[in-house]
Amino acid sequence: MANDKETLLSMGFDPSRVEWALKATGNRGLHSAMDHILEHEGQPVPDLSAVTSSTSGSGRTDQPMDVDEDEDDADTLRAIAAKSGAPISAADLEAKSIKCTECGKIFKNTALANFHAEKSGHDQFEESTEEVKPLTEEEKVQKLAELREKMAAKRAVKAKEEAKENKANEALRRKAGKDMNKVKEDLQAKEIQKEVEQKRRDKIEDAKAKAAIKAQIEADKRARAEKAAREKALREGRPIVDAPASTSAANARPAASASSGVAGRDYKETRLQIRLAGGGQPYTTTLSSDATLREVAEFLAAQTMSVDVETVAFVQSHPRKAFSQADFSRTLRDLGLTPSAVLIAS
């Protein structure tokens, strides 16, 4: 048995099919096992614990029956016929195979006939006196070569299908990877945009804070200057004048106020519209008429990063009038911008 198994394995047969063949044939030899393997080609290997030897059970074997077995079967058939009264034909006593009446193929046993019925759909069979001759050595070699060719073809088809499936899976994996990378890139772009917007807001807030500090510094300077002027006037015995310098300037131009039709009217607030020379959305604000032109520049610098308080210049559109850094300490009232004006910043 061990030699038969090793021989079959060396011929390239699957180990599970070799075990099945040896157990099903009752270890009757190499040729019986090879016949079983070739006859059951394409069938799934069953659970070997449920496989019984063909030498047991119903009494039918994969090999021709000996004389004693034939005589026992014949006696059984005669006894059944005697009870039923049916005649016994020679074909009943000498049946050695099963024949498919639809296609004419002959099978050695019922298992092969059932397998043929499942594959072809044929259901008309009869017993035959024709004996299925065992394969010759040349036929076995040829059958083995055909079997190996079929197995190689099946492996090639399976390998091709697996390669195609692997290619499709790889394409899906790459697409999923690209989609994931796109999502990551979009998230990164959004995060970068958020950071840029936050930096811009922080810069504007810093500019506003700086403008407020500068305005406070200017106010402190004016307060100190006024305090120093009062102290000096007290030391020199001169009268203290609390009115701001802008008051005299406002009183010095009664003609201009009269020409505008609002003589003697004091505007406490001034509404400004400021446009950038390079274009864009205008900025509007309302300031005290006593606010200086520097405070206007600080307001504009807090709104856009393209404006520097120390270098910006203003031009009044109508009537046409230019203001320089020397005018930054003058109030809006002194500059004649009340009650409203349009300025162009450059």
CSV table of C-alpha atoms in Angstrom, one decimal:
chain,number,residue,atom,x,y,z
A,1,MET,CA,0.0,0.0,0.0
A,2,ALA,CA,2.8,2.4,0.9
A,3,ASN,CA,4.5,1.8,-2.4
A,4,ASP,CA,1.3,2.3,-4.3
A,5,LYS,CA,0.7,5.6,-2.5
A,6,GLU,CA,4.2,6.8,-3.2
A,7,THR,CA,4.0,5.9,-6.8
A,8,LEU,CA,0.7,7.7,-7.3
A,9,LEU,CA,2.1,10.8,-5.5
A,10,SER,CA,5.2,10.7,-7.7
A,11,MET,CA,2.9,10.8,-10.7
A,12,GLY,CA,1.6,14.1,-9.6
A,13,PHE,CA,-1.9,13.1,-8.3
A,14,ASP,CA,-3.4,15.1,-5.4
A,15,PRO,CA,-2.7,13.5,-2.0
A,16,SER,CA,-6.4,13.7,-1.0
A,17,ARG,CA,-7.5,12.0,-4.2
A,18,VAL,CA,-4.9,9.3,-3.7
A,19,GLU,CA,-6.1,8.6,-0.1
A,20,TRP,CA,-9.7,8.5,-1.5
A,21,ALA,CA,-8.9,6.0,-4.3
A,22,LEU,CA,-6.9,3.7,-2.0
A,23,LYS,CA,-9.7,3.6,0.6
A,24,ALA,CA,-12.5,3.2,-1.9
A,25,THR,CA,-10.8,0.3,-3.8
A,26,GLY,CA,-9.8,-1.5,-0.6
A,27,ASN,CA,-6.1,-1.1,-1.4
A,28,ARG,CA,-6.4,-3.7,-4.2
A,29,GLY,CA,-3.5,-2.4,-6.1
A,30,LEU,CA,-2.0,0.5,-8.2
A,31,HIS,CA,-4.2,0.0,-11.3
A,32,SER,CA,-7.5,-0.1,-9.3
A,33,ALA,CA,-6.5,3.1,-7.5
A,34,MET,CA,-5.5,4.9,-10.8
A,35,ASP,CA,-8.8,3.8,-12.4
A,36,HIS,CA,-10.7,5.3,-9.5
A,37,ILE,CA,-8.8,8.6,-9.7
A,38,LEU,CA,-9.4,8.9,-13.5
A,39,GLU,CA,-13.0,7.8,-13.3
A,40,HIS,CA,-13.8,10.4,-10.5
A,41,GLU,CA,-12.0,13.3,-12.1
A,42,GLY,CA,-13.7,16.6,-11.5
A,43,GLN,CA,-15.7,15.2,-8.5
A,44,PRO,CA,-15.1,16.8,-5.1
A,45,VAL,CA,-13.2,14.7,-2.6
A,46,PRO,CA,-15.7,13.4,0.0
A,47,ASP,CA,-15.2,13.0,3.8
A,48,LEU,CA,-12.9,10.0,3.9
A,49,SER,CA,-14.4,8.9,7.2
A,50,ALA,CA,-17.7,8.2,5.3
A,51,VAL,CA,-16.0,6.4,2.4
A,52,THR,CA,-16.3,2.6,2.4
A,53,SER,CA,-14.4,0.1,0.4
A,54,SER,CA,-16.1,-1.0,-2.8
A,55,THR,CA,-15.5,-4.6,-1.7
A,56,SER,CA,-18.2,-4.2,1.0
A,57,GLY,CA,-21.8,-3.2,1.1
A,58,SER,CA,-24.1,-4.2,-1.8
A,59,GLY,CA,-21.6,-6.8,-3.1
A,60,ARG,CA,-20.9,-4.8,-6.4
A,61,THR,CA,-17.2,-4.0,-7.0
A,62,ASP,CA,-15.3,-1.9,-9.5
A,63,GLN,CA,-13.6,-5.0,-10.8
A,64,PRO,CA,-15.3,-8.0,-12.5
A,65,MET,CA,-17.0,-10.4,-10.1
A,66,ASP,CA,-15.5,-13.9,-9.6
A,67,VAL,CA,-17.5,-17.0,-10.5
A,68,ASP,CA,-18.9,-17.6,-7.0
A,69,GLU,CA,-20.3,-14.1,-6.7
A,70,ASP,CA,-21.9,-14.4,-10.2
A,71,GLU,CA,-23.5,-17.7,-9.2
A,72,ASP,CA,-24.9,-16.2,-6.0
A,73,ASP,CA,-26.4,-13.3,-7.9
A,74,ALA,CA,-27.9,-15.7,-10.4
A,75,ASP,CA,-29.5,-17.8,-7.7
A,76,THR,CA,-30.9,-14.7,-6.1
A,77,LEU,CA,-32.4,-13.6,-9.5
A,78,ARG,CA,-34.0,-17.0,-10.1
A,79,ALA,CA,-35.6,-17.0,-6.6
A,80,ILE,CA,-37.1,-13.6,-7.2
A,81,ALA,CA,-38.3,-14.6,-10.6
A,82,ALA,CA,-39.9,-17.8,-9.2
A,83,LYS,CA,-41.9,-15.8,-6.7
A,84,SER,CA,-43.1,-13.2,-9.3
A,85,GLY,CA,-43.6,-15.7,-12.2
A,86,ALA,CA,-41.5,-13.5,-14.6
A,87,PRO,CA,-39.1,-15.2,-17.0
A,88,ILE,CA,-35.4,-14.8,-16.5
A,89,SER,CA,-33.4,-13.6,-19.5
A,90,ALA,CA,-29.7,-14.3,-20.2
A,91,ALA,CA,-29.1,-10.5,-20.1
A,92,ASP,CA,-30.3,-10.5,-16.4
A,93,LEU,CA,-27.8,-13.2,-15.5
A,94,GLU,CA,-24.9,-11.8,-17.5
A,95,ALA,CA,-25.2,-8.0,-16.9
A,96,LYS,CA,-21.7,-6.6,-16.5
A,97,SER,CA,-22.2,-2.8,-17.0
A,98,ILE,CA,-24.7,0.0,-17.1
A,99,LYS,CA,-25.6,1.7,-20.4
A,100,CYS,CA,-27.1,5.1,-21.1
A,101,THR,CA,-29.7,4.5,-23.8
A,102,GLU,CA,-29.7,8.2,-24.7
A,103,CYS,CA,-26.1,8.5,-25.7
A,104,GLY,CA,-24.8,4.9,-25.7
A,105,LYS,CA,-22.1,5.3,-23.1
A,106,ILE,CA,-21.2,2.3,-20.9
A,107,PHE,CA,-20.3,2.6,-17.3
A,108,LYS,CA,-18.7,0.1,-15.0
A,109,ASN,CA,-20.8,0.8,-11.9
A,110,THR,CA,-23.8,2.7,-10.6
A,111,ALA,CA,-21.7,5.6,-9.2
A,112,LEU,CA,-20.3,6.4,-12.6
A,113,ALA,CA,-23.7,6.2,-14.2
A,114,ASN,CA,-25.2,8.6,-11.6
A,115,PHE,CA,-22.3,11.0,-12.1
A,116,HIS,CA,-23.0,10.9,-15.9
A,117,ALA,CA,-26.7,11.6,-15.2
A,118,GLU,CA,-25.9,14.6,-13.1
A,119,LYS,CA,-23.6,16.0,-15.7
A,120,SER,CA,-25.6,15.3,-18.8
A,121,GLY,CA,-29.2,15.3,-17.6
A,122,HIS,CA,-29.8,11.9,-19.1
A,123,ASP,CA,-32.1,9.6,-17.1
A,124,GLN,CA,-32.6,6.5,-19.3
A,125,PHE,CA,-30.2,3.6,-18.3
A,126,GLU,CA,-30.2,-0.1,-18.7
A,127,GLU,CA,-28.0,-3.0,-17.7
A,128,SER,CA,-25.6,-4.3,-20.4
A,129,THR,CA,-23.7,-7.5,-21.0
A,130,GLU,CA,-20.8,-5.5,-22.4
A,131,GLU,CA,-17.8,-5.6,-20.1
A,132,VAL,CA,-15.9,-2.4,-19.4
A,133,LYS,CA,-12.4,-3.5,-20.2
A,134,PRO,CA,-9.6,-2.1,-17.9
A,135,LEU,CA,-7.3,0.4,-19.4
A,136,THR,CA,-4.0,-0.8,-21.0
A,137,GLU,CA,-0.7,0.7,-19.9
A,138,GLU,CA,-0.6,2.9,-23.0
A,139,GLU,CA,-4.2,4.1,-22.4
A,140,LYS,CA,-3.4,4.8,-18.8
A,141,VAL,CA,-0.4,6.8,-19.8
A,142,GLN,CA,-2.5,8.7,-22.4
A,143,LYS,CA,-5.3,9.2,-19.9
A,144,LEU,CA,-2.8,10.5,-17.3
A,145,ALA,CA,-1.3,12.9,-19.9
A,146,GLU,CA,-4.8,14.2,-20.8
A,147,LEU,CA,-5.6,14.5,-17.1
A,148,ARG,CA,-2.5,16.5,-16.5
A,149,GLU,CA,-3.2,18.7,-19.5
A,150,LYS,CA,-6.7,19.4,-18.2
A,151,MET,CA,-5.4,20.2,-14.7
A,152,ALA,CA,-2.8,22.5,-16.2
A,153,ALA,CA,-5.4,24.3,-18.3
A,154,LYS,CA,-7.7,24.7,-15.2
A,155,ARG,CA,-4.7,26.1,-13.3
A,156,ALA,CA,-3.9,28.5,-16.1
A,157,VAL,CA,-7.6,29.7,-16.2
A,158,LYS,CA,-7.7,30.0,-12.5
A,159,ALA,CA,-4.4,31.9,-12.4
A,160,LYS,CA,-5.7,34.2,-15.1
A,161,GLU,CA,-8.9,34.9,-13.2
A,162,GLU,CA,-7.0,35.5,-10.0
A,163,ALA,CA,-4.7,37.9,-11.8
A,164,LYS,CA,-7.7,39.8,-13.2
A,165,GLU,CA,-9.3,39.9,-9.8
A,166,ASN,CA,-6.1,41.1,-8.2
A,167,LYS,CA,-5.8,43.8,-10.8
A,168,ALA,CA,-9.4,44.9,-10.2
A,169,ASN,CA,-8.7,44.9,-6.4
A,170,GLU,CA,-5.5,46.9,-6.9
A,171,ALA,CA,-7.4,49.5,-9.0
A,172,LEU,CA,-10.0,49.8,-6.3
A,173,ARG,CA,-7.3,50.1,-3.7
A,174,ARG,CA,-5.6,52.8,-5.6
A,175,LYS,CA,-8.8,54.7,-6.2
A,176,ALA,CA,-9.6,54.5,-2.5
A,177,GLY,CA,-6.1,55.8,-1.8
A,178,LYS,CA,-6.5,58.7,-4.2
A,179,ASP,CA,-9.9,59.6,-2.7
A,180,MET,CA,-8.4,59.5,0.8
A,181,ASN,CA,-5.5,61.7,-0.3
A,182,LYS,CA,-7.9,64.1,-1.9
A,183,VAL,CA,-9.9,64.3,1.4
A,184,LYS,CA,-6.7,64.9,3.3
A,185,GLU,CA,-5.5,67.6,0.9
A,186,ASP,CA,-8.9,69.3,1.2
A,187,LEU,CA,-8.7,69.2,5.0
A,188,GLN,CA,-5.2,70.6,4.9
A,189,ALA,CA,-6.2,73.4,2.5
A,190,LYS,CA,-9.1,74.3,4.8
A,191,GLU,CA,-6.8,74.3,7.8
A,192,ILE,CA,-4.3,76.5,6.0
A,193,GLN,CA,-7.1,78.9,5.0
A,194,LYS,CA,-8.3,79.0,8.6
A,195,GLU,CA,-4.7,79.8,9.8
A,196,VAL,CA,-4.4,82.5,7.1
A,197,GLU,CA,-7.7,84.1,8.1
A,198,GLN,CA,-6.8,83.9,11.8
A,199,LYS,CA,-3.4,85.6,11.1
A,200,ARG,CA,-5.1,88.3,9.1
A,201,ARG,CA,-7.6,88.9,12.0
A,202,ASP,CA,-4.8,88.9,14.5
A,203,LYS,CA,-2.9,91.4,12.4
A,204,ILE,CA,-5.9,93.7,12.2
A,205,GLU,CA,-6.5,93.4,15.9
A,206,ASP,CA,-2.8,94.2,16.6
A,207,ALA,CA,-3.1,97.2,14.3
A,208,LYS,CA,-6.2,98.4,16.0
A,209,ALA,CA,-4.5,98.0,19.4
A,210,LYS,CA,-1.4,99.9,18.2
A,211,ALA,CA,-3.6,102.7,16.8
A,212,ALA,CA,-5.5,102.9,20.1
A,213,ILE,CA,-2.1,103.1,21.9
A,214,LYS,CA,-0.9,105.8,19.6
A,215,ALA,CA,-4.1,107.7,20.0
A,216,GLN,CA,-3.7,107.5,23.8
A,217,ILE,CA,-0.1,108.7,23.5
A,218,GLU,CA,-1.2,111.7,21.4
A,219,ALA,CA,-3.9,112.5,23.9
A,220,ASP,CA,-1.5,112.3,26.8
A,221,LYS,CA,0.9,114.5,24.9
A,222,ARG,CA,-1.8,117.1,24.3
A,223,ALA,CA,-2.8,116.9,28.0
A,224,ARG,CA,0.8,117.4,29.1
A,225,ALA,CA,1.2,120.3,26.7
A,226,GLU,CA,-1.9,122.0,28.0
A,227,LYS,CA,-0.8,121.4,31.6
A,228,ALA,CA,2.6,122.8,30.9
A,229,ALA,CA,1.0,125.8,29.1
A,230,ARG,CA,-1.2,126.5,32.2
A,231,GLU,CA,1.7,126.2,34.6
A,232,LYS,CA,3.8,128.5,32.5
A,233,ALA,CA,1.0,131.1,32.3
A,234,LEU,CA,0.6,130.9,36.1
A,235,ARG,CA,4.3,131.5,36.6
A,236,GLU,CA,4.4,134.5,34.1
A,237,GLY,CA,1.1,135.9,35.5
A,238,ARG,CA,-0.7,135.6,32.2
A,239,PRO,CA,-4.4,134.6,31.9
A,240,ILE,CA,-5.1,130.9,31.4
A,241,VAL,CA,-6.8,130.0,28.2
A,242,ASP,CA,-8.5,126.6,28.4
A,243,ALA,CA,-10.1,126.8,24.9
A,244,PRO,CA,-8.2,124.6,22.3
A,245,ALA,CA,-6.3,126.1,19.5
A,246,SER,CA,-8.9,124.8,17.1
A,247,THR,CA,-11.4,127.2,18.5
A,248,SER,CA,-9.5,130.3,17.3
A,249,ALA,CA,-9.0,128.6,14.0
A,250,ALA,CA,-12.7,127.9,13.7
A,251,ASN,CA,-13.5,131.6,14.7
A,252,ALA,CA,-10.9,132.8,12.2
A,253,ARG,CA,-12.9,131.6,9.2
A,254,PRO,CA,-16.4,133.2,9.5
A,255,ALA,CA,-16.4,134.0,5.9
A,256,ALA,CA,-16.0,130.4,4.9
A,257,SER,CA,-18.8,129.3,7.2
A,258,ALA,CA,-21.0,132.0,5.9
A,259,SER,CA,-20.4,131.0,2.3
A,260,SER,CA,-21.4,127.5,3.1
A,261,GLY,CA,-24.8,128.6,4.4
A,262,VAL,CA,-24.2,127.3,7.9
A,263,ALA,CA,-22.5,130.3,9.5
A,264,GLY,CA,-22.2,129.9,13.3
A,265,ARG,CA,-23.3,126.2,13.3
A,266,ASP,CA,-20.9,123.8,15.2
A,267,TYR,CA,-20.8,120.2,14.0
A,268,LYS,CA,-19.7,117.9,16.8
A,269,GLU,CA,-19.3,114.9,14.5
A,270,THR,CA,-17.9,114.4,11.1
A,271,ARG,CA,-18.8,111.5,8.8
A,272,LEU,CA,-16.0,110.3,6.5
A,273,GLN,CA,-15.9,108.0,3.5
A,274,ILE,CA,-12.4,106.9,2.7
A,275,ARG,CA,-11.4,105.2,-0.5
A,276,LEU,CA,-8.1,103.6,-1.5
A,277,ALA,CA,-6.3,104.9,-4.5
A,278,GLY,CA,-5.8,101.3,-5.8
A,279,GLY,CA,-9.6,100.7,-5.7
A,280,GLY,CA,-11.6,98.4,-3.5
A,281,GLN,CA,-14.4,98.8,-1.0
A,282,PRO,CA,-14.6,102.2,0.6
A,283,TYR,CA,-14.5,102.5,4.4
A,284,THR,CA,-16.9,104.8,6.3
A,285,THR,CA,-16.7,106.1,9.9
A,286,THR,CA,-18.0,108.9,12.1
A,287,LEU,CA,-15.5,110.7,14.3
A,288,SER,CA,-15.6,113.7,16.5
A,289,SER,CA,-15.0,117.0,14.7
A,290,ASP,CA,-12.1,117.6,17.1
A,291,ALA,CA,-10.4,114.4,16.0
A,292,THR,CA,-7.1,114.8,14.2
A,293,LEU,CA,-6.3,113.6,10.7
A,294,ARG,CA,-3.8,111.1,12.3
A,295,GLU,CA,-6.8,109.4,14.0
A,296,VAL,CA,-8.3,109.0,10.6
A,297,ALA,CA,-5.1,107.4,9.4
A,298,GLU,CA,-5.0,105.1,12.4
A,299,PHE,CA,-8.6,104.1,11.8
A,300,LEU,CA,-7.8,103.2,8.1
A,301,ALA,CA,-4.6,101.3,9.1
A,302,ALA,CA,-6.7,99.2,11.5
A,303,GLN,CA,-9.0,98.2,8.6
A,304,THR,CA,-6.4,97.2,6.0
A,305,MET,CA,-2.8,96.1,6.2
A,306,SER,CA,-1.9,98.0,3.0
A,307,VAL,CA,-1.9,101.3,4.8
A,308,ASP,CA,0.9,102.6,7.0
A,309,VAL,CA,0.1,105.6,9.3
A,310,GLU,CA,3.5,107.1,8.9
A,311,THR,CA,3.4,107.1,5.1
A,312,VAL,CA,-0.2,107.5,4.1
A,313,ALA,CA,-1.5,110.7,2.5
A,314,PHE,CA,-5.0,111.9,1.9
A,315,VAL,CA,-6.7,113.9,-0.9
A,316,GLN,CA,-10.2,115.5,-0.7
A,317,SER,CA,-12.1,114.8,-3.9
A,318,HIS,CA,-14.4,117.8,-3.8
A,319,PRO,CA,-13.2,120.5,-3.5
A,320,ARG,CA,-9.8,119.2,-4.6
A,321,LYS,CA,-7.4,119.5,-1.7
A,322,ALA,CA,-4.3,117.5,-0.6
A,323,PHE,CA,-3.3,116.8,3.0
A,324,SER,CA,0.3,115.8,4.0
A,325,GLN,CA,1.8,114.5,7.2
A,326,ALA,CA,2.1,118.1,8.4
A,327,ASP,CA,-1.7,118.2,8.6
A,328,PHE,CA,-2.0,115.1,10.8
A,329,SER,CA,-2.0,117.1,14.0
A,330,ARG,CA,-4.9,119.3,12.8
A,331,THR,CA,-8.5,118.5,13.6
A,332,LEU,CA,-11.2,117.7,11.0
A,333,ARG,CA,-12.9,121.0,11.9
A,334,ASP,CA,-9.6,122.9,11.2
A,335,LEU,CA,-9.2,121.2,7.9
A,336,GLY,CA,-12.7,122.0,6.7
A,337,LEU,CA,-13.9,118.4,6.5
A,338,THR,CA,-17.0,118.8,8.7
A,339,PRO,CA,-19.8,117.8,8.6
A,340,SER,CA,-18.9,115.1,6.0
A,341,ALA,CA,-16.2,114.5,3.4
A,342,VAL,CA,-14.8,112.0,0.9
A,343,LEU,CA,-11.1,111.3,1.2
A,344,ILE,CA,-8.8,109.2,-1.1
A,345,ALA,CA,-5.9,107.5,0.7
A,346,SER,CA,-2.6,106.8,-1.1
